[in-house]
Coordinates of C-alpha atoms and ligand atoms in Angstrom, one line a residue:
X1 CA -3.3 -36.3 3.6
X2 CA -6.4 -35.8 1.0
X3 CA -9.3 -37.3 2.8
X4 CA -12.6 -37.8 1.3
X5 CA -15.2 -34.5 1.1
X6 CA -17.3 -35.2 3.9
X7 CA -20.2 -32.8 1.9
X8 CA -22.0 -32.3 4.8
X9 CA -19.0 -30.6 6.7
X10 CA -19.0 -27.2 5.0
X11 CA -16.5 -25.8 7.7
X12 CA -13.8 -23.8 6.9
X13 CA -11.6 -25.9 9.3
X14 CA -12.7 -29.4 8.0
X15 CA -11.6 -27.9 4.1
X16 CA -8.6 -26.4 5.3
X17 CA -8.4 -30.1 6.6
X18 CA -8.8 -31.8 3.4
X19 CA -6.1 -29.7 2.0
X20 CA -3.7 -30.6 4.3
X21 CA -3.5 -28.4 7.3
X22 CA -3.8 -30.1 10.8
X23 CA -5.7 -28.1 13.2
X24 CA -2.9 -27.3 15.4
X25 CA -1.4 -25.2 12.6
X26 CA -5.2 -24.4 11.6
X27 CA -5.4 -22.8 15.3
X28 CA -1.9 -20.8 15.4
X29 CA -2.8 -19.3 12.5
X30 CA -6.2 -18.1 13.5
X31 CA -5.4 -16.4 16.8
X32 CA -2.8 -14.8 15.1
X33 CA -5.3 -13.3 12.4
X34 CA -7.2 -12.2 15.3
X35 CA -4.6 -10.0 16.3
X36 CA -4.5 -8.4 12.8
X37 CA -8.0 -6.8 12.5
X38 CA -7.4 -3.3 13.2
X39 CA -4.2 -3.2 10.7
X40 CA -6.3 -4.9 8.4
X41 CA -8.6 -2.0 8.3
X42 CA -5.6 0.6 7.9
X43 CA -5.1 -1.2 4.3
X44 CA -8.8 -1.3 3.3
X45 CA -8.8 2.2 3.9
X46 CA -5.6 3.1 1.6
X47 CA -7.2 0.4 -1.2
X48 CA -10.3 2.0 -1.1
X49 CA -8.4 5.6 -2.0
X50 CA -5.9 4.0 -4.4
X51 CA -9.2 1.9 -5.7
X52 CA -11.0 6.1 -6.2
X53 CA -7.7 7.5 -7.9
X54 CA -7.5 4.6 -10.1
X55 CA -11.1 4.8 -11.5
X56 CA -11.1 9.3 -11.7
X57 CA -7.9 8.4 -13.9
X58 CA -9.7 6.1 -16.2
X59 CA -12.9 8.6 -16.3
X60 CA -11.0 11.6 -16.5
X61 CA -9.0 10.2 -19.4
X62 CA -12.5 9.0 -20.7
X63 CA -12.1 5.6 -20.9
X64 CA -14.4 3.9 -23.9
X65 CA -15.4 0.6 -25.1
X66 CA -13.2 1.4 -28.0
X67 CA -10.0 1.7 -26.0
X68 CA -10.1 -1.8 -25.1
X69 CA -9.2 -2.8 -28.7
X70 CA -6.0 -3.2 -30.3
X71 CA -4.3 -2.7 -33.4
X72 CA -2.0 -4.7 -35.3
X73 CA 1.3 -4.3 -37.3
X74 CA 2.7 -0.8 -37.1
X75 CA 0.3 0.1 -34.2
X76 CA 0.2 3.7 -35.4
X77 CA -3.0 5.8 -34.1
X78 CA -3.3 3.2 -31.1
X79 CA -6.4 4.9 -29.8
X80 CA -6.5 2.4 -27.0
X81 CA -2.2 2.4 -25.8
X82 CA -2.3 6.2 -26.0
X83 CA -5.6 6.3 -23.9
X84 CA -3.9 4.0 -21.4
X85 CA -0.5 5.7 -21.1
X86 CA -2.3 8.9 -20.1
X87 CA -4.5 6.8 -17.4
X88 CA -0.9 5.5 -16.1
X89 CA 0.4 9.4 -15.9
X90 CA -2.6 10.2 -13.9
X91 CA -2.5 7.6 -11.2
X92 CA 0.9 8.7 -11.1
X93 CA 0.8 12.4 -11.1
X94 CA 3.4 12.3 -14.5
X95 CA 3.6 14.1 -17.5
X96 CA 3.5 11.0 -19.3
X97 CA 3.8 7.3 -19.4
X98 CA 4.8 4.4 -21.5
X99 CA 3.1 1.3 -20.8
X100 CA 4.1 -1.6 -23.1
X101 CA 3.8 -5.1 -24.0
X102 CA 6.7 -5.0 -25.7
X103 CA 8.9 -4.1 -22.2
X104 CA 9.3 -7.9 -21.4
X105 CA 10.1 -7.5 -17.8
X106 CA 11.0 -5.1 -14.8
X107 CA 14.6 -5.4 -15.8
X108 CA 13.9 -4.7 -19.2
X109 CA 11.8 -1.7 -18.0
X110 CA 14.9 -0.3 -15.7
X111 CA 17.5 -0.8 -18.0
X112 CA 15.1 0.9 -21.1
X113 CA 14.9 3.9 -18.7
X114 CA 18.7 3.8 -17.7
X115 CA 19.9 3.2 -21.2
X116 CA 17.9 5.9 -23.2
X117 CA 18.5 8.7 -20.3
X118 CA 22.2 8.1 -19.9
X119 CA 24.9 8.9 -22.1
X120 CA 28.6 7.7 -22.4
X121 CA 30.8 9.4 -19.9
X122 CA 27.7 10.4 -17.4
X123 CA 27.4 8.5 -14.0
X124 CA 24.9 6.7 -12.7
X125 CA 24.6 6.9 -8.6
X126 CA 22.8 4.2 -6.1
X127 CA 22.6 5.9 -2.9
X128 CA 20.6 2.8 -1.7
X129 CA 23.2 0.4 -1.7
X130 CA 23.4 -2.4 -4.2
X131 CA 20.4 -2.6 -7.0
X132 CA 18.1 -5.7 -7.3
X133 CA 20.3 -8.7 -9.0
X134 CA 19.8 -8.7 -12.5
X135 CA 20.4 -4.8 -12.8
X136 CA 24.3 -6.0 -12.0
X137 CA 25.0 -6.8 -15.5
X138 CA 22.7 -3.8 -16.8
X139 CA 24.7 -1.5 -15.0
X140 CA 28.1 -3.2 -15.6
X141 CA 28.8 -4.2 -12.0
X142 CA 29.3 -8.2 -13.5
X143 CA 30.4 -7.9 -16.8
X144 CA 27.4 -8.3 -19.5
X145 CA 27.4 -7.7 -23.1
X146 CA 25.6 -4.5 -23.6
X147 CA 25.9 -2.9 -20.5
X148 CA 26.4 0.8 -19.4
X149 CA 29.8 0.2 -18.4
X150 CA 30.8 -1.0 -22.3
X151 CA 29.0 2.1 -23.6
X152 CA 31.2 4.4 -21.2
X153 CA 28.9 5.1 -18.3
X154 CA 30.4 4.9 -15.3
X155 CA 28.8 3.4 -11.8
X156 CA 28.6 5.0 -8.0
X157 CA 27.1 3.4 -5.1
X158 CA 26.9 4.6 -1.4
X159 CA 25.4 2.2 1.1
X160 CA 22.9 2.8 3.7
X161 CA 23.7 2.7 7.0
X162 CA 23.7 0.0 9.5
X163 CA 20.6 1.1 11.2
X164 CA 18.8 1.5 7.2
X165 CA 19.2 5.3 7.0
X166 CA 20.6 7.5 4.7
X167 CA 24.5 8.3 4.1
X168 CA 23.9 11.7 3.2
X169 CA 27.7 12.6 4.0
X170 CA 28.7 9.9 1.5
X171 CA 26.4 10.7 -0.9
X172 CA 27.0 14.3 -1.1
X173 CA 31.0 13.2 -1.8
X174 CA 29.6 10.7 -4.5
X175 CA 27.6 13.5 -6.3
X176 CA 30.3 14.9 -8.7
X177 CA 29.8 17.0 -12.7
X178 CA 29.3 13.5 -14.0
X179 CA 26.3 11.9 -11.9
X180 CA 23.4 12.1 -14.3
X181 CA 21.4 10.0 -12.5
X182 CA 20.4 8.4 -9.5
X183 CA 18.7 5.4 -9.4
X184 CA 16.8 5.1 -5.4
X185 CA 15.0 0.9 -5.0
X186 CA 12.3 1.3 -3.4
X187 CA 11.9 -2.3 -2.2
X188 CA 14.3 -4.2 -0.6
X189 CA 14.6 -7.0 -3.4
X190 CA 16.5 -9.8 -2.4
X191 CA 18.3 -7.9 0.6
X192 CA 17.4 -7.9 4.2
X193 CA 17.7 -3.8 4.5
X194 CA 14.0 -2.1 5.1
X195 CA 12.2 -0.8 2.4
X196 CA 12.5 2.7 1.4
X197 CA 8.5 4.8 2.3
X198 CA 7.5 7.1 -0.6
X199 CA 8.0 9.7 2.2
X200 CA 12.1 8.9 3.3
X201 CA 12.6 8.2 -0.9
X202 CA 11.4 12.4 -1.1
X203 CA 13.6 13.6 1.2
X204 CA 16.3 11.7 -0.2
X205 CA 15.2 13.6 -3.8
X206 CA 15.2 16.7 -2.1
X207 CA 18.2 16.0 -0.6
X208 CA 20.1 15.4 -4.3
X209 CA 17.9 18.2 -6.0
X210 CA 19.5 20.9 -3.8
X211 CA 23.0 19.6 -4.6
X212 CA 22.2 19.3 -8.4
X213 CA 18.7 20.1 -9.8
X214 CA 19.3 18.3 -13.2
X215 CA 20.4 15.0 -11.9
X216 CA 17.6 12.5 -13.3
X217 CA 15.8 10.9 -9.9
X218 CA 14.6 7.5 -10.8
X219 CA 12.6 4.9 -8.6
X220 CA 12.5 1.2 -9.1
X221 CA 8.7 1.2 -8.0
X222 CA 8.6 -2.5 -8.5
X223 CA 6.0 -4.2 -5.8
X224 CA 5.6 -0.8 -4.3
X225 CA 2.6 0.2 -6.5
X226 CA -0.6 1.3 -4.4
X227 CA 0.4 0.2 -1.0
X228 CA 0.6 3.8 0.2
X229 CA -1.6 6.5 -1.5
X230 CA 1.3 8.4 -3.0
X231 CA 4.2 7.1 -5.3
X232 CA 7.6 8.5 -5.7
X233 CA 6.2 10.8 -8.7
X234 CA 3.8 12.7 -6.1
X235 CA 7.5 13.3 -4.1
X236 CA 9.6 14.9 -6.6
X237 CA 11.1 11.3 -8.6
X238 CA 11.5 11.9 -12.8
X239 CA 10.4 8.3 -13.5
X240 CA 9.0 5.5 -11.8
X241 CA 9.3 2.2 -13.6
X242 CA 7.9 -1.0 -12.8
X243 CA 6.6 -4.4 -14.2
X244 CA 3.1 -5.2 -15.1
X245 CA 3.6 -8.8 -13.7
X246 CA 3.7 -7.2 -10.3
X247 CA 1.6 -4.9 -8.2
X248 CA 0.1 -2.7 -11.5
X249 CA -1.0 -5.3 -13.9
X250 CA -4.0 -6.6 -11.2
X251 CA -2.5 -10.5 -12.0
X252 CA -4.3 -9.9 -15.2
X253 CA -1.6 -8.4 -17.5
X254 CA 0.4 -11.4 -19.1
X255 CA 3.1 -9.1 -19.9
X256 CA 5.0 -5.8 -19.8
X257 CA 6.3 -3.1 -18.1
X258 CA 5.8 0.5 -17.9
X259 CA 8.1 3.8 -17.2
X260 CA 6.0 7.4 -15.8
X261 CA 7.5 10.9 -15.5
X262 CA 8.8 13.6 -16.8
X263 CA 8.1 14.1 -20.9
X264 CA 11.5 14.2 -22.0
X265 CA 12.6 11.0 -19.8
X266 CA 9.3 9.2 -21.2
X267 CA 10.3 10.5 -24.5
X268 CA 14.0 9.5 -24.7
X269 CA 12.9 5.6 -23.2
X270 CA 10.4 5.4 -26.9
X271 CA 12.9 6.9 -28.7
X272 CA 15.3 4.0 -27.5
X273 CA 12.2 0.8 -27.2
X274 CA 11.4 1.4 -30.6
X275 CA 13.6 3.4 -32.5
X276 CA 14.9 7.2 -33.0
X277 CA 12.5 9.0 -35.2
X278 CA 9.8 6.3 -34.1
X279 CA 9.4 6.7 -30.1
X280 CA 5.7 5.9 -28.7
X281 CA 3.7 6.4 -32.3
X282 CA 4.5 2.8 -33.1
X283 CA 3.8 -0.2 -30.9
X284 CA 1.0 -2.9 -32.0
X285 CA -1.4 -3.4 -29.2
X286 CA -2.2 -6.7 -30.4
X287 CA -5.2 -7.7 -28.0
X288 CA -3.9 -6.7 -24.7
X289 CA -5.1 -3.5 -24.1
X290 CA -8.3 -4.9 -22.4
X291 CA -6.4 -7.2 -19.5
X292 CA -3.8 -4.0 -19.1
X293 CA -7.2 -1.8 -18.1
X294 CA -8.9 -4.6 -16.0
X295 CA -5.9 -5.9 -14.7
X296 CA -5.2 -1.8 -13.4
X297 CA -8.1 -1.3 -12.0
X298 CA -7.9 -4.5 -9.8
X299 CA -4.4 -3.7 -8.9
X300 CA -5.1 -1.9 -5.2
X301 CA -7.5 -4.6 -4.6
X302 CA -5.2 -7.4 -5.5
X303 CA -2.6 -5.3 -3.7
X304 CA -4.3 -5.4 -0.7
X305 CA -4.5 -8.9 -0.5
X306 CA -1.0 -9.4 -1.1
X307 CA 0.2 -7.1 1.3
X308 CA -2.4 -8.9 4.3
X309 CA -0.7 -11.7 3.4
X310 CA 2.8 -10.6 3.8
X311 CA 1.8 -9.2 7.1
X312 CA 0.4 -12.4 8.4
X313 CA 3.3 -14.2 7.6
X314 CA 5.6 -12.0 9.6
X315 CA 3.5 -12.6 12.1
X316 CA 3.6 -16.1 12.1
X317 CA 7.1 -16.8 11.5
X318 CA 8.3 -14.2 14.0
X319 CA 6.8 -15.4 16.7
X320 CA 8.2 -19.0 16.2
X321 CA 11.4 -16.8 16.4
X322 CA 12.7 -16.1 13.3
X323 CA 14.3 -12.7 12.0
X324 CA 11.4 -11.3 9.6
X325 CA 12.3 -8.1 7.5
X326 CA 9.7 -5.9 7.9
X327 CA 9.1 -7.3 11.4
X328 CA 6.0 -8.1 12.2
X329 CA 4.8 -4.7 13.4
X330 CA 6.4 -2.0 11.2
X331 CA 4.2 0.1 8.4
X332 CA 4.8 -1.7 5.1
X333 CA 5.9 -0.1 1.7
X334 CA 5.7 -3.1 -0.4
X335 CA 4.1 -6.5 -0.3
X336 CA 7.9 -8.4 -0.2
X337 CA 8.2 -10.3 3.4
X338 CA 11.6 -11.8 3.9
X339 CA 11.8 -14.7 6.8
X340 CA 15.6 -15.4 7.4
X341 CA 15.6 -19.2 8.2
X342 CA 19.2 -19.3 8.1
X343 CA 19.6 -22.8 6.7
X344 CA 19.1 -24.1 3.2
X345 CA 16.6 -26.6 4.1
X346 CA 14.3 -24.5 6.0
X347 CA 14.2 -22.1 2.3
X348 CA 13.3 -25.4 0.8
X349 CA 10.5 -26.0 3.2
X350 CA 9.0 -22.6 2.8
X351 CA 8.8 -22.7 -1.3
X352 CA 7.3 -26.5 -1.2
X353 CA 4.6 -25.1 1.0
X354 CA 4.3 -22.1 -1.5
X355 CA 3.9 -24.6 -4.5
X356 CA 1.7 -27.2 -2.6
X357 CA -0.9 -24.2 -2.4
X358 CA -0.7 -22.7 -6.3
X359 CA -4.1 -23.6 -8.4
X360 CA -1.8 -24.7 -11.2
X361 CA 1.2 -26.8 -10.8
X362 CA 0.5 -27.9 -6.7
X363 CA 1.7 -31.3 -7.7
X364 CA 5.3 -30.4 -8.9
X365 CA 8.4 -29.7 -6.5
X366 CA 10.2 -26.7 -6.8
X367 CA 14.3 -26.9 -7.0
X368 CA 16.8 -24.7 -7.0
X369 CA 18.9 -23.7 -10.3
X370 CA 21.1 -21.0 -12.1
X371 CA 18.9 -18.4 -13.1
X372 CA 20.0 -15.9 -15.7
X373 CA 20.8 -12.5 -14.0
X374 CA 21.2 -13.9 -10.8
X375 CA 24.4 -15.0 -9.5
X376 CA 23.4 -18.0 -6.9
X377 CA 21.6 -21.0 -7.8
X378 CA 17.5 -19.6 -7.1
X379 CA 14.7 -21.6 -5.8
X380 CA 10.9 -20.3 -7.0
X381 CA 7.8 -21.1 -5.9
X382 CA 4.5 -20.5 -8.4
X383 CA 1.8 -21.8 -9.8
X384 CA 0.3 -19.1 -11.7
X385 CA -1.8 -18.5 -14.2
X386 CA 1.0 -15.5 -15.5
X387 CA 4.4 -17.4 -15.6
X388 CA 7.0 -16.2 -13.6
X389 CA 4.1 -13.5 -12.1
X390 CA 5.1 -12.4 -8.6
X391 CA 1.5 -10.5 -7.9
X392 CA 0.5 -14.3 -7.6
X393 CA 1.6 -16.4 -4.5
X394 CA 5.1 -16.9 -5.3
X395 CA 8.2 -17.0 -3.1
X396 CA 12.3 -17.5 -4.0
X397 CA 15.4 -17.1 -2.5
X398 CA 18.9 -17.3 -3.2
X399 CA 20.8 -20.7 -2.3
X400 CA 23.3 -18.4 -0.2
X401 CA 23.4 -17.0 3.5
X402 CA 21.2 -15.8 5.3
X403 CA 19.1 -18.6 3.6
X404 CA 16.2 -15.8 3.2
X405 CA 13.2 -16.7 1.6
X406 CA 11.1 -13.7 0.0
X407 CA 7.6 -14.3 -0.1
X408 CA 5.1 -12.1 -2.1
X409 CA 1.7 -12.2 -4.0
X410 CA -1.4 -13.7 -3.7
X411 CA -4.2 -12.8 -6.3
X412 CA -7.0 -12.8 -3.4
X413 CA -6.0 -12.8 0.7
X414 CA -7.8 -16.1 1.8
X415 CA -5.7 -17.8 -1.3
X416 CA -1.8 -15.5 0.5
X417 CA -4.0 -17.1 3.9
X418 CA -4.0 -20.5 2.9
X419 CA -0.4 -20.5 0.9
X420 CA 1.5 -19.1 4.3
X421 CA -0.5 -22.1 6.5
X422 CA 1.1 -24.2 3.9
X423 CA 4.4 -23.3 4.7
X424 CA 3.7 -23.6 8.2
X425 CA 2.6 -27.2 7.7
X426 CA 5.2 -28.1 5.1
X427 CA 7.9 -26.6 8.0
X428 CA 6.5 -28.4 11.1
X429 CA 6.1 -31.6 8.6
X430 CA 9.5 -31.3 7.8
X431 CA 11.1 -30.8 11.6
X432 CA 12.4 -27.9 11.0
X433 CA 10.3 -25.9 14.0
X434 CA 7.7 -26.9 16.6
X435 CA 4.0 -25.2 17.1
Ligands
PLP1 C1 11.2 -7.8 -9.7 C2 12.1 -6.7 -9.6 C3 12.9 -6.2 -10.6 C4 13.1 -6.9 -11.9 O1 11.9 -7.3 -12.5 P1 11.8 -8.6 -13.4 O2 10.4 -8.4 -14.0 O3 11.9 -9.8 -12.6 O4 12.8 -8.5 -14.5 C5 13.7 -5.1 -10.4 N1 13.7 -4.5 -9.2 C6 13.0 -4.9 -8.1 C7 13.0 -4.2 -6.8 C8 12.2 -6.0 -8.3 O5 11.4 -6.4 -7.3

């Protein structure tokens, strides 16, 4: 496929050429973009207001040089970490943050906020249906070493409803002295249900707040961050908690997590990261405090991107008639697009087009294995700079019906652009669909 750089031939098509994408595919894509311009300009708009609050949080929590530093062994004092946990609670409205490179991942982050607000014989309530994957063996639901359910805290779920809303009857009979807290998702993970809007996950707060004010509302926020202007903490939610290898790191935070809310639930996650007596005063910094900043204040930007991309490829793959969760017109409340291919092989297809179009690792083939926390062999596409970072072009999916692939990322749009005409290639190439 590679062809020699004609230098003279600085068209877009003739590069898009030399990377592989025949102009048939190079043409379906573009009058599709052309359809996209107006919705386009509904997400600059939102980025350039998420991109405003970002930077009055970093000026009003006066931001200096000196912040960007970090310390080392105890980490007491942390100038820079305490300047940047009150820069998280103001783009999200909170009392206070905790934003850490010693949270490993998302999961670590949900279970940190589960496990240091819960106590044995309280009850924790999904009225969202089933969690993401790997908060199973947090929770208990598959037996884990460690998890609530050995410490004595018991597990409630209502699903939603066939057509996605609410089951406020069944929640209100799930709600009983015990439920402590609720835990709402407010992207769809690796289901095919519609993601929850900051506005629907408010009433839903409301909703549980009338029944029982001191029930704990927490929101998974993971890949939700800055594609509306509010977040669940502007509509009543006690913690959000998310990963810094998604939406809030910018792609430039190599690890970490963070948890925003109310004081005491901020408080009581410390108390448990580090230790009782401890909480948030210790913590090294080491040297990441300057990519945590940078890689914030990129994050609508980056965002943006991300979430352009995931609306072309809805686009694209619905009208070669496949079921796309959000479909290809609906408003968008994270950057996840699901395309239901329905077969193993078209899943396959999709991720080798993902990885033929990473900057690093283009040349390797992605395969399906056991991943831990995840009970189906997993197939992952990326090439990233960040391992395992899902802000970057990525895509995965279970080995197990509906054969769904999940598609997110992309640090810049024209790189999301190019990695979806990829997987249009690599699908035609393969026979799975004609264009
Ligand atoms: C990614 C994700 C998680 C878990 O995050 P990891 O960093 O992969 O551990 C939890 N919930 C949702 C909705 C996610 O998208």
């Amino acid at each position: 496929m590679i062809e020699p750089t004609n230098e003279k031939n600085t068209t877009i098509q003739n590069i898009y050429r030399q990377l592989g994408i025949s102009a048939r595919v190079y043409r379906f894509c573009q009058e599709i973009l052309q359809q996209l311009q107006l919705r386009f300009e509904e997400i600059d708009q939102n980025t350039e207001y998420n991109q405003l609050k970002v930077l009055q949080a970093m000026q009003n929590n006066k931001v200096s040089e000196a912040c960007l530093l970090g310390t080392t062994g105890y980490g007491y004092n942390d100038f820079g970490r305490e300047t940047l946990e009150a820069v998280y609670a103001s783009v999200f409205h909170a009392e206070d943050a905790l934003v850490r490179p010693q949270i490993t991942c998302g999961t670590h982050a949900l279970a940190l906020a589960l496990m240091s607000n819960l106590r044995p014989g309280d009850e924790l309530l999904s009225p969202v249906g089933k969690p993401y994957d790997t908060l199973e063996e947090v929770i208990g639901i598959r037996p884990s070493k460690g998890s609530l359910a050995e410490y004595g805290i018991s597990y409630r779920q209502v699903d939603l409803l066939p057509d996605g809303s609410f089951d406020y009857d069944g929640i209100r009979a799930a709600v009983s002295e015990k439920t402590r807290l609720v835990t709402i998702q407010r992207s769809k993970g690796y289901q095919t249900r519609p993601t929850l809007s900051v506005q629907k996950i408010g009433e839903l707060i409301s909703f549980i707040k009338k029944m029982k004010p001191d029930i704990i509302c927490m929101v998974d926020n993971c890949y939700g961050e800055f594609v509306e202007r509010i977040e669940p903490t502007d509509v009543g939610a006690d913690m959000v908690v998310g990963s810094l290898i998604k939406n809030p790191g910018g792609g430039l935070a190599p690890i970490g997590g963070y948890i925003a809310g109310k004081k005491e639930c901020v408080e009581n996650a410390a108390y448990r990261l580090t230790s009782p007596g401890l909480g948030k005063e210790v913590g090294a910094s080491l040297g990441i405090l300057r990519d945590f900043y940078h890689g914030l204040f990129l994050a609508p930007t980056v965002t943006a991107g991300a979430l352009k991309g995931a609306i072309f490829a809805a686009n694209i793959y619905e009208k070669l008639g496949f079921k796309v969760v959000p479909n290809s017109t609906e408003s968008r409340h994270d950057i996840i697009q699901a395309v239901e291919f329905g077969t193993a092989e078209g899943v396959i297809a999709f991720c080798k087009g993902i990885q033929a179009a990473a900057p690093v690792d283009s040349f390797v083939i992605p395969e399906s294995w056991d991943m831990p926390g995840y009970d189906a062999p997993v197939i992952m596409a990326a090439g990233a700079f960040v391992s395992g970072s899902s802000i970057e072009l990525s895509a995965d999916g279970p080995m197990k019906p509906p054969y769904a692939v999940y598609f997110q990322g992309g640090l810049t749009f024209e790189h999301a652009r190019f990695g979806i005409m990829k997987t249009l290639q690599t699908v035609v190439d393969a026979g799975i669909i004609e264009i």
